[in-house]
Amino acid sequence: MMLIEETAVPSEALPVDAFKAHLRLGTGFTEDTLQEPVLVSFLRAAMSAIEARTGKILIERDFSWTLNAWRDDMGQALPVAPVTALIEVVFVNRTGVESPLAENFYSLEQDLQRPRVKPVAGVLPAVPTGGAVRIGFRAGFGPRWDNLPADLGQAVLLLAAYYYEYRNETSMGEGYMPFGVSSLIERYRTVRLFAGAGQ
């Protein structure tokens, strides 16, 4: 299975001014814009870390997900949420020939934890032997920062500020997340009751 981010979060969707205010950086100086690339990089890093921890896409963008077999041909759970639209379902045979599945054969079952691709009737068509199926979809809470739930937005600012304050620190363990951030994002994490459940 391989998940690819097809479009990136545009810089104008990032809350740079809110982040500056959060950090209490001075304004009105001619050098105001010099730090913006650094602030943007920390915001992107914080968003990426929170998306990885929760499985929730914050700012809307397009993805493609390739897999070699359905886990459940009655409905395939998608790897991230929330999913707002299915763009395509394409079967690829072992020689690389692509066959799009007509839109009237499948539908999106929206869910904040486990959205699914479902057949309109019966089961999803079999994935070609030795081939794959590629699902294109759009995911995210919305195209703008103010579409995010307030607690997730606050978690991003807190984590980006942490990265900013400790940018020269090398002793923190990989994947470490401050308690305040962890508590804000906890309710968005997908609970896995046992291996492979609902995936």
PDB file of C-alpha atoms in Angstrom:
ATOM      1  CA  MET A   1       0.000   0.000   0.000  1.00  0.00           C
ATOM      2  CA  MET A   2       1.259   3.453  -0.867  1.00  0.00           C
ATOM      3  CA  LEU A   3      -0.292   6.832  -0.023  1.00  0.00           C
ATOM      4  CA  ILE A   4       0.843   9.802  -2.108  1.00  0.00           C
ATOM      5  CA  GLU A   5       0.031  13.444  -1.450  1.00  0.00           C
ATOM      6  CA  GLU A   6      -0.829  14.786  -4.894  1.00  0.00           C
ATOM      7  CA  THR A   7      -1.258  18.457  -3.917  1.00  0.00           C
ATOM      8  CA  ALA A   8       0.451  20.467  -1.185  1.00  0.00           C
ATOM      9  CA  VAL A   9      -0.978  22.904   1.336  1.00  0.00           C
ATOM     10  CA  PRO A  10      -0.652  26.375  -0.226  1.00  0.00           C
ATOM     11  CA  SER A  11       1.401  28.814   1.857  1.00  0.00           C
ATOM     12  CA  GLU A  12      -1.467  31.309   1.918  1.00  0.00           C
ATOM     13  CA  ALA A  13      -3.594  28.757   3.814  1.00  0.00           C
ATOM     14  CA  LEU A  14      -1.112  28.694   6.705  1.00  0.00           C
ATOM     15  CA  PRO A  15      -1.749  30.920   9.757  1.00  0.00           C
ATOM     16  CA  VAL A  16       1.576  32.779   9.692  1.00  0.00           C
ATOM     17  CA  ASP A  17       0.166  35.946  11.310  1.00  0.00           C
ATOM     18  CA  ALA A  18      -1.577  33.940  14.030  1.00  0.00           C
ATOM     19  CA  PHE A  19       1.663  32.047  14.631  1.00  0.00           C
ATOM     20  CA  LYS A  20       3.605  35.313  14.956  1.00  0.00           C
ATOM     21  CA  ALA A  21       1.044  36.532  17.487  1.00  0.00           C
ATOM     22  CA  HIS A  22       1.264  33.219  19.349  1.00  0.00           C
ATOM     23  CA  LEU A  23       5.047  33.607  19.572  1.00  0.00           C
ATOM     24  CA  ARG A  24       4.614  37.290  20.533  1.00  0.00           C
ATOM     25  CA  LEU A  25       7.059  38.319  17.858  1.00  0.00           C
ATOM     26  CA  GLY A  26       7.483  42.048  17.377  1.00  0.00           C
ATOM     27  CA  THR A  27       5.869  43.643  14.328  1.00  0.00           C
ATOM     28  CA  GLY A  28       6.369  46.838  12.386  1.00  0.00           C
ATOM     29  CA  PHE A  29      10.025  46.225  11.635  1.00  0.00           C
ATOM     30  CA  THR A  30      11.481  46.188   8.134  1.00  0.00           C
ATOM     31  CA  GLU A  31      12.762  42.645   8.817  1.00  0.00           C
ATOM     32  CA  ASP A  32       9.252  41.305   9.538  1.00  0.00           C
ATOM     33  CA  THR A  33       9.195  39.030   6.503  1.00  0.00           C
ATOM     34  CA  LEU A  34      12.697  37.592   6.985  1.00  0.00           C
ATOM     35  CA  GLN A  35      11.502  34.948   9.448  1.00  0.00           C
ATOM     36  CA  GLU A  36       8.431  33.941   7.454  1.00  0.00           C
ATOM     37  CA  PRO A  37      10.071  30.995   5.629  1.00  0.00           C
ATOM     38  CA  VAL A  38      11.252  29.647   9.015  1.00  0.00           C
ATOM     39  CA  LEU A  39       7.793  30.065  10.557  1.00  0.00           C
ATOM     40  CA  VAL A  40       6.154  28.400   7.550  1.00  0.00           C
ATOM     41  CA  SER A  41       8.538  25.442   7.822  1.00  0.00           C
ATOM     42  CA  PHE A  42       7.670  24.945  11.509  1.00  0.00           C
ATOM     43  CA  LEU A  43       3.943  25.209  10.797  1.00  0.00           C
ATOM     44  CA  ARG A  44       4.241  22.603   8.035  1.00  0.00           C
ATOM     45  CA  ALA A  45       6.299  20.317  10.298  1.00  0.00           C
ATOM     46  CA  ALA A  46       3.739  20.634  13.117  1.00  0.00           C
ATOM     47  CA  MET A  47       0.829  19.922  10.754  1.00  0.00           C
ATOM     48  CA  SER A  48       2.614  16.890   9.347  1.00  0.00           C
ATOM     49  CA  ALA A  49       3.356  15.503  12.822  1.00  0.00           C
ATOM     50  CA  ILE A  50      -0.246  15.952  13.974  1.00  0.00           C
ATOM     51  CA  GLU A  51      -1.628  14.426  10.779  1.00  0.00           C
ATOM     52  CA  ALA A  52       0.679  11.429  11.211  1.00  0.00           C
ATOM     53  CA  ARG A  53      -0.329  10.995  14.867  1.00  0.00           C
ATOM     54  CA  THR A  54      -4.081  11.329  14.299  1.00  0.00           C
ATOM     55  CA  GLY A  55      -4.654  10.109  10.745  1.00  0.00           C
ATOM     56  CA  LYS A  56      -6.625  13.332  10.166  1.00  0.00           C
ATOM     57  CA  ILE A  57      -5.821  15.655   7.270  1.00  0.00           C
ATOM     58  CA  LEU A  58      -6.024  19.255   8.411  1.00  0.00           C
ATOM     59  CA  ILE A  59      -5.983  21.431   5.266  1.00  0.00           C
ATOM     60  CA  GLU A  60      -7.791  19.974   2.255  1.00  0.00           C
ATOM     61  CA  ARG A  61      -5.720  18.432  -0.520  1.00  0.00           C
ATOM     62  CA  ASP A  62      -5.704  15.527  -2.983  1.00  0.00           C
ATOM     63  CA  PHE A  63      -4.215  12.082  -2.396  1.00  0.00           C
ATOM     64  CA  SER A  64      -3.844   8.819  -4.258  1.00  0.00           C
ATOM     65  CA  TRP A  65      -3.695   5.478  -2.488  1.00  0.00           C
ATOM     66  CA  THR A  66      -2.531   2.301  -4.232  1.00  0.00           C
ATOM     67  CA  LEU A  67      -3.171  -1.178  -2.877  1.00  0.00           C
ATOM     68  CA  ASN A  68      -2.830  -4.704  -4.229  1.00  0.00           C
ATOM     69  CA  ALA A  69      -6.046  -6.179  -2.821  1.00  0.00           C
ATOM     70  CA  TRP A  70      -9.195  -5.081  -1.034  1.00  0.00           C
ATOM     71  CA  ARG A  71      -9.173  -5.813   2.689  1.00  0.00           C
ATOM     72  CA  ASP A  72     -12.955  -6.116   2.443  1.00  0.00           C
ATOM     73  CA  ASP A  73     -14.712  -6.099  -0.932  1.00  0.00           C
ATOM     74  CA  MET A  74     -17.915  -4.959   0.805  1.00  0.00           C
ATOM     75  CA  GLY A  75     -16.203  -1.622   1.569  1.00  0.00           C
ATOM     76  CA  GLN A  76     -12.584  -0.513   1.705  1.00  0.00           C
ATOM     77  CA  ALA A  77     -11.580   1.795   4.580  1.00  0.00           C
ATOM     78  CA  LEU A  78      -9.394   4.709   3.490  1.00  0.00           C
ATOM     79  CA  PRO A  79      -6.127   5.462   5.316  1.00  0.00           C
ATOM     80  CA  VAL A  80      -6.924   9.045   6.392  1.00  0.00           C
ATOM     81  CA  ALA A  81      -9.941  11.179   7.246  1.00  0.00           C
ATOM     82  CA  PRO A  82     -12.042  13.207   6.789  1.00  0.00           C
ATOM     83  CA  VAL A  83     -12.517  12.409   3.095  1.00  0.00           C
ATOM     84  CA  THR A  84     -14.749  14.864   1.258  1.00  0.00           C
ATOM     85  CA  ALA A  85     -14.748  13.401  -2.254  1.00  0.00           C
ATOM     86  CA  LEU A  86     -13.681  10.401  -4.296  1.00  0.00           C
ATOM     87  CA  ILE A  87     -11.903  11.513  -7.467  1.00  0.00           C
ATOM     88  CA  GLU A  88     -11.264   8.168  -9.147  1.00  0.00           C
ATOM     89  CA  VAL A  89     -10.943   4.428  -8.701  1.00  0.00           C
ATOM     90  CA  VAL A  90      -8.565   2.948 -11.277  1.00  0.00           C
ATOM     91  CA  PHE A  91      -7.551  -0.686 -11.739  1.00  0.00           C
ATOM     92  CA  VAL A  92      -4.029  -1.280 -13.038  1.00  0.00           C
ATOM     93  CA  ASN A  93      -3.150  -4.687 -14.471  1.00  0.00           C
ATOM     94  CA  ARG A  94       0.247  -6.358 -14.191  1.00  0.00           C
ATOM     95  CA  THR A  95       1.449  -4.712 -17.425  1.00  0.00           C
ATOM     96  CA  GLY A  96       0.457  -1.219 -16.266  1.00  0.00           C
ATOM     97  CA  VAL A  97      -2.711  -0.824 -18.340  1.00  0.00           C
ATOM     98  CA  GLU A  98      -5.237   1.328 -16.454  1.00  0.00           C
ATOM     99  CA  SER A  99      -9.006   0.787 -16.375  1.00  0.00           C
ATOM    100  CA  PRO A 100     -11.060   3.434 -14.538  1.00  0.00           C
ATOM    101  CA  LEU A 101     -14.086   2.162 -12.641  1.00  0.00           C
ATOM    102  CA  ALA A 102     -17.267   4.001 -13.620  1.00  0.00           C
ATOM    103  CA  GLU A 103     -18.481   6.369 -10.881  1.00  0.00           C
ATOM    104  CA  ASN A 104     -21.894   4.694 -10.693  1.00  0.00           C
ATOM    105  CA  PHE A 105     -20.244   1.507  -9.335  1.00  0.00           C
ATOM    106  CA  TYR A 106     -18.917   3.002  -6.094  1.00  0.00           C
ATOM    107  CA  SER A 107     -19.687   5.632  -3.473  1.00  0.00           C
ATOM    108  CA  LEU A 108     -18.062   7.349  -0.503  1.00  0.00           C
ATOM    109  CA  GLU A 109     -19.214   6.510   3.006  1.00  0.00           C
ATOM    110  CA  GLN A 110     -18.120   9.552   4.998  1.00  0.00           C
ATOM    111  CA  ASP A 111     -16.910   9.052   8.545  1.00  0.00           C
ATOM    112  CA  LEU A 112     -14.575  11.106  10.768  1.00  0.00           C
ATOM    113  CA  GLN A 113     -12.623   7.981  11.758  1.00  0.00           C
ATOM    114  CA  ARG A 114     -12.860   5.499   8.883  1.00  0.00           C
ATOM    115  CA  PRO A 115     -14.344   6.750   5.609  1.00  0.00           C
ATOM    116  CA  ARG A 116     -14.878   3.942   3.088  1.00  0.00           C
ATOM    117  CA  VAL A 117     -15.195   3.266  -0.609  1.00  0.00           C
ATOM    118  CA  LYS A 118     -18.344   1.176  -0.948  1.00  0.00           C
ATOM    119  CA  PRO A 119     -19.902  -0.619  -3.905  1.00  0.00           C
ATOM    120  CA  VAL A 120     -23.266   0.774  -4.988  1.00  0.00           C
ATOM    121  CA  ALA A 121     -24.475  -2.821  -5.267  1.00  0.00           C
ATOM    122  CA  GLY A 122     -22.884  -6.193  -4.519  1.00  0.00           C
ATOM    123  CA  VAL A 123     -19.136  -6.091  -3.930  1.00  0.00           C
ATOM    124  CA  LEU A 124     -16.201  -4.089  -5.225  1.00  0.00           C
ATOM    125  CA  PRO A 125     -14.724  -5.548  -8.448  1.00  0.00           C
ATOM    126  CA  ALA A 126     -11.713  -7.818  -7.951  1.00  0.00           C
ATOM    127  CA  VAL A 127      -8.268  -6.267  -8.172  1.00  0.00           C
ATOM    128  CA  PRO A 128      -6.384  -7.741 -11.170  1.00  0.00           C
ATOM    129  CA  THR A 129      -4.003 -10.572 -10.271  1.00  0.00           C
ATOM    130  CA  GLY A 130      -0.511  -9.123 -10.047  1.00  0.00           C
ATOM    131  CA  GLY A 131      -1.972  -5.641 -10.443  1.00  0.00           C
ATOM    132  CA  ALA A 132      -3.324  -2.934  -8.167  1.00  0.00           C
ATOM    133  CA  VAL A 133      -6.113  -0.467  -7.595  1.00  0.00           C
ATOM    134  CA  ARG A 134      -5.492   3.268  -7.226  1.00  0.00           C
ATOM    135  CA  ILE A 135      -8.001   5.401  -5.333  1.00  0.00           C
ATOM    136  CA  GLY A 136      -7.861   9.159  -5.798  1.00  0.00           C
ATOM    137  CA  PHE A 137      -9.590  11.232  -3.135  1.00  0.00           C
ATOM    138  CA  ARG A 138      -9.770  14.662  -1.510  1.00  0.00           C
ATOM    139  CA  ALA A 139      -9.302  14.834   2.256  1.00  0.00           C
ATOM    140  CA  GLY A 140      -9.201  17.534   4.899  1.00  0.00           C
ATOM    141  CA  PHE A 141     -11.397  19.653   7.145  1.00  0.00           C
ATOM    142  CA  GLY A 142     -11.503  22.372   4.484  1.00  0.00           C
ATOM    143  CA  PRO A 143      -9.337  24.554   2.235  1.00  0.00           C
ATOM    144  CA  ARG A 144      -8.768  27.300   4.841  1.00  0.00           C
ATOM    145  CA  TRP A 145      -7.221  27.421   8.287  1.00  0.00           C
ATOM    146  CA  ASP A 146     -10.498  28.565   9.866  1.00  0.00           C
ATOM    147  CA  ASN A 147     -12.146  25.321   8.699  1.00  0.00           C
ATOM    148  CA  LEU A 148     -10.149  23.388  11.319  1.00  0.00           C
ATOM    149  CA  PRO A 149     -11.681  22.503  14.680  1.00  0.00           C
ATOM    150  CA  ALA A 150     -10.332  25.033  17.193  1.00  0.00           C
ATOM    151  CA  ASP A 151      -8.508  22.414  19.285  1.00  0.00           C
ATOM    152  CA  LEU A 152      -6.592  21.032  16.300  1.00  0.00           C
ATOM    153  CA  GLY A 153      -5.642  24.546  15.203  1.00  0.00           C
ATOM    154  CA  GLN A 154      -4.386  25.299  18.710  1.00  0.00           C
ATOM    155  CA  ALA A 155      -2.429  22.031  18.769  1.00  0.00           C
ATOM    156  CA  VAL A 156      -0.635  23.000  15.545  1.00  0.00           C
ATOM    157  CA  LEU A 157       0.323  26.415  16.946  1.00  0.00           C
ATOM    158  CA  LEU A 158       1.537  24.883  20.210  1.00  0.00           C
ATOM    159  CA  LEU A 159       3.632  22.243  18.453  1.00  0.00           C
ATOM    160  CA  ALA A 160       5.046  24.721  15.915  1.00  0.00           C
ATOM    161  CA  ALA A 161       5.968  27.034  18.814  1.00  0.00           C
ATOM    162  CA  TYR A 162       7.659  24.112  20.562  1.00  0.00           C
ATOM    163  CA  TYR A 163       9.666  23.361  17.409  1.00  0.00           C
ATOM    164  CA  TYR A 164      10.557  27.051  17.135  1.00  0.00           C
ATOM    165  CA  GLU A 165      11.654  27.413  20.767  1.00  0.00           C
ATOM    166  CA  TYR A 166      13.705  24.206  20.750  1.00  0.00           C
ATOM    167  CA  ARG A 167      14.974  24.381  17.180  1.00  0.00           C
ATOM    168  CA  ASN A 168      18.594  23.890  18.298  1.00  0.00           C
ATOM    169  CA  GLU A 169      17.796  21.053  20.700  1.00  0.00           C
ATOM    170  CA  THR A 170      19.124  17.667  19.572  1.00  0.00           C
ATOM    171  CA  SER A 171      18.394  15.539  22.642  1.00  0.00           C
ATOM    172  CA  MET A 172      14.610  15.196  22.232  1.00  0.00           C
ATOM    173  CA  GLY A 173      13.493  11.770  21.082  1.00  0.00           C
ATOM    174  CA  GLU A 174      12.038  11.343  17.617  1.00  0.00           C
ATOM    175  CA  GLY A 175       8.261  11.588  17.646  1.00  0.00           C
ATOM    176  CA  TYR A 176       8.151  13.369  21.018  1.00  0.00           C
ATOM    177  CA  MET A 177       5.014  15.458  21.459  1.00  0.00           C
ATOM    178  CA  PRO A 178       4.454  17.891  24.357  1.00  0.00           C
ATOM    179  CA  PHE A 179       1.675  16.945  26.784  1.00  0.00           C
ATOM    180  CA  GLY A 180      -0.523  19.951  25.889  1.00  0.00           C
ATOM    181  CA  VAL A 181      -0.466  18.963  22.227  1.00  0.00           C
ATOM    182  CA  SER A 182      -1.098  15.283  22.995  1.00  0.00           C
ATOM    183  CA  SER A 183      -4.125  16.098  25.124  1.00  0.00           C
ATOM    184  CA  LEU A 184      -5.623  18.342  22.435  1.00  0.00           C
ATOM    185  CA  ILE A 185      -5.321  15.745  19.675  1.00  0.00           C
ATOM    186  CA  GLU A 186      -6.158  12.629  21.707  1.00  0.00           C
ATOM    187  CA  ARG A 187      -9.859  12.530  20.791  1.00  0.00           C
ATOM    188  CA  TYR A 188      -9.002  12.619  17.075  1.00  0.00           C
ATOM    189  CA  ARG A 189      -6.754   9.568  17.175  1.00  0.00           C
ATOM    190  CA  THR A 190      -8.171   6.432  15.587  1.00  0.00           C
ATOM    191  CA  VAL A 191      -8.609   3.666  18.148  1.00  0.00           C
ATOM    192  CA  ARG A 192      -7.389   0.292  16.905  1.00  0.00           C
ATOM    193  CA  LEU A 193      -9.021  -2.471  18.948  1.00  0.00           C
ATOM    194  CA  PHE A 194      -6.960  -5.250  17.394  1.00  0.00           C
ATOM    195  CA  ALA A 195      -4.511  -5.671  14.526  1.00  0.00           C
ATOM    196  CA  GLY A 196      -6.009  -4.689  11.194  1.00  0.00           C
ATOM    197  CA  ALA A 197      -9.437  -3.857  12.570  1.00  0.00           C
ATOM    198  CA  GLY A 198     -11.426  -1.730  10.189  1.00  0.00           C
ATOM    199  CA  GLN A 199      -8.478  -0.967   7.982  1.00  0.00           C
TER     200      GLN A 199
END
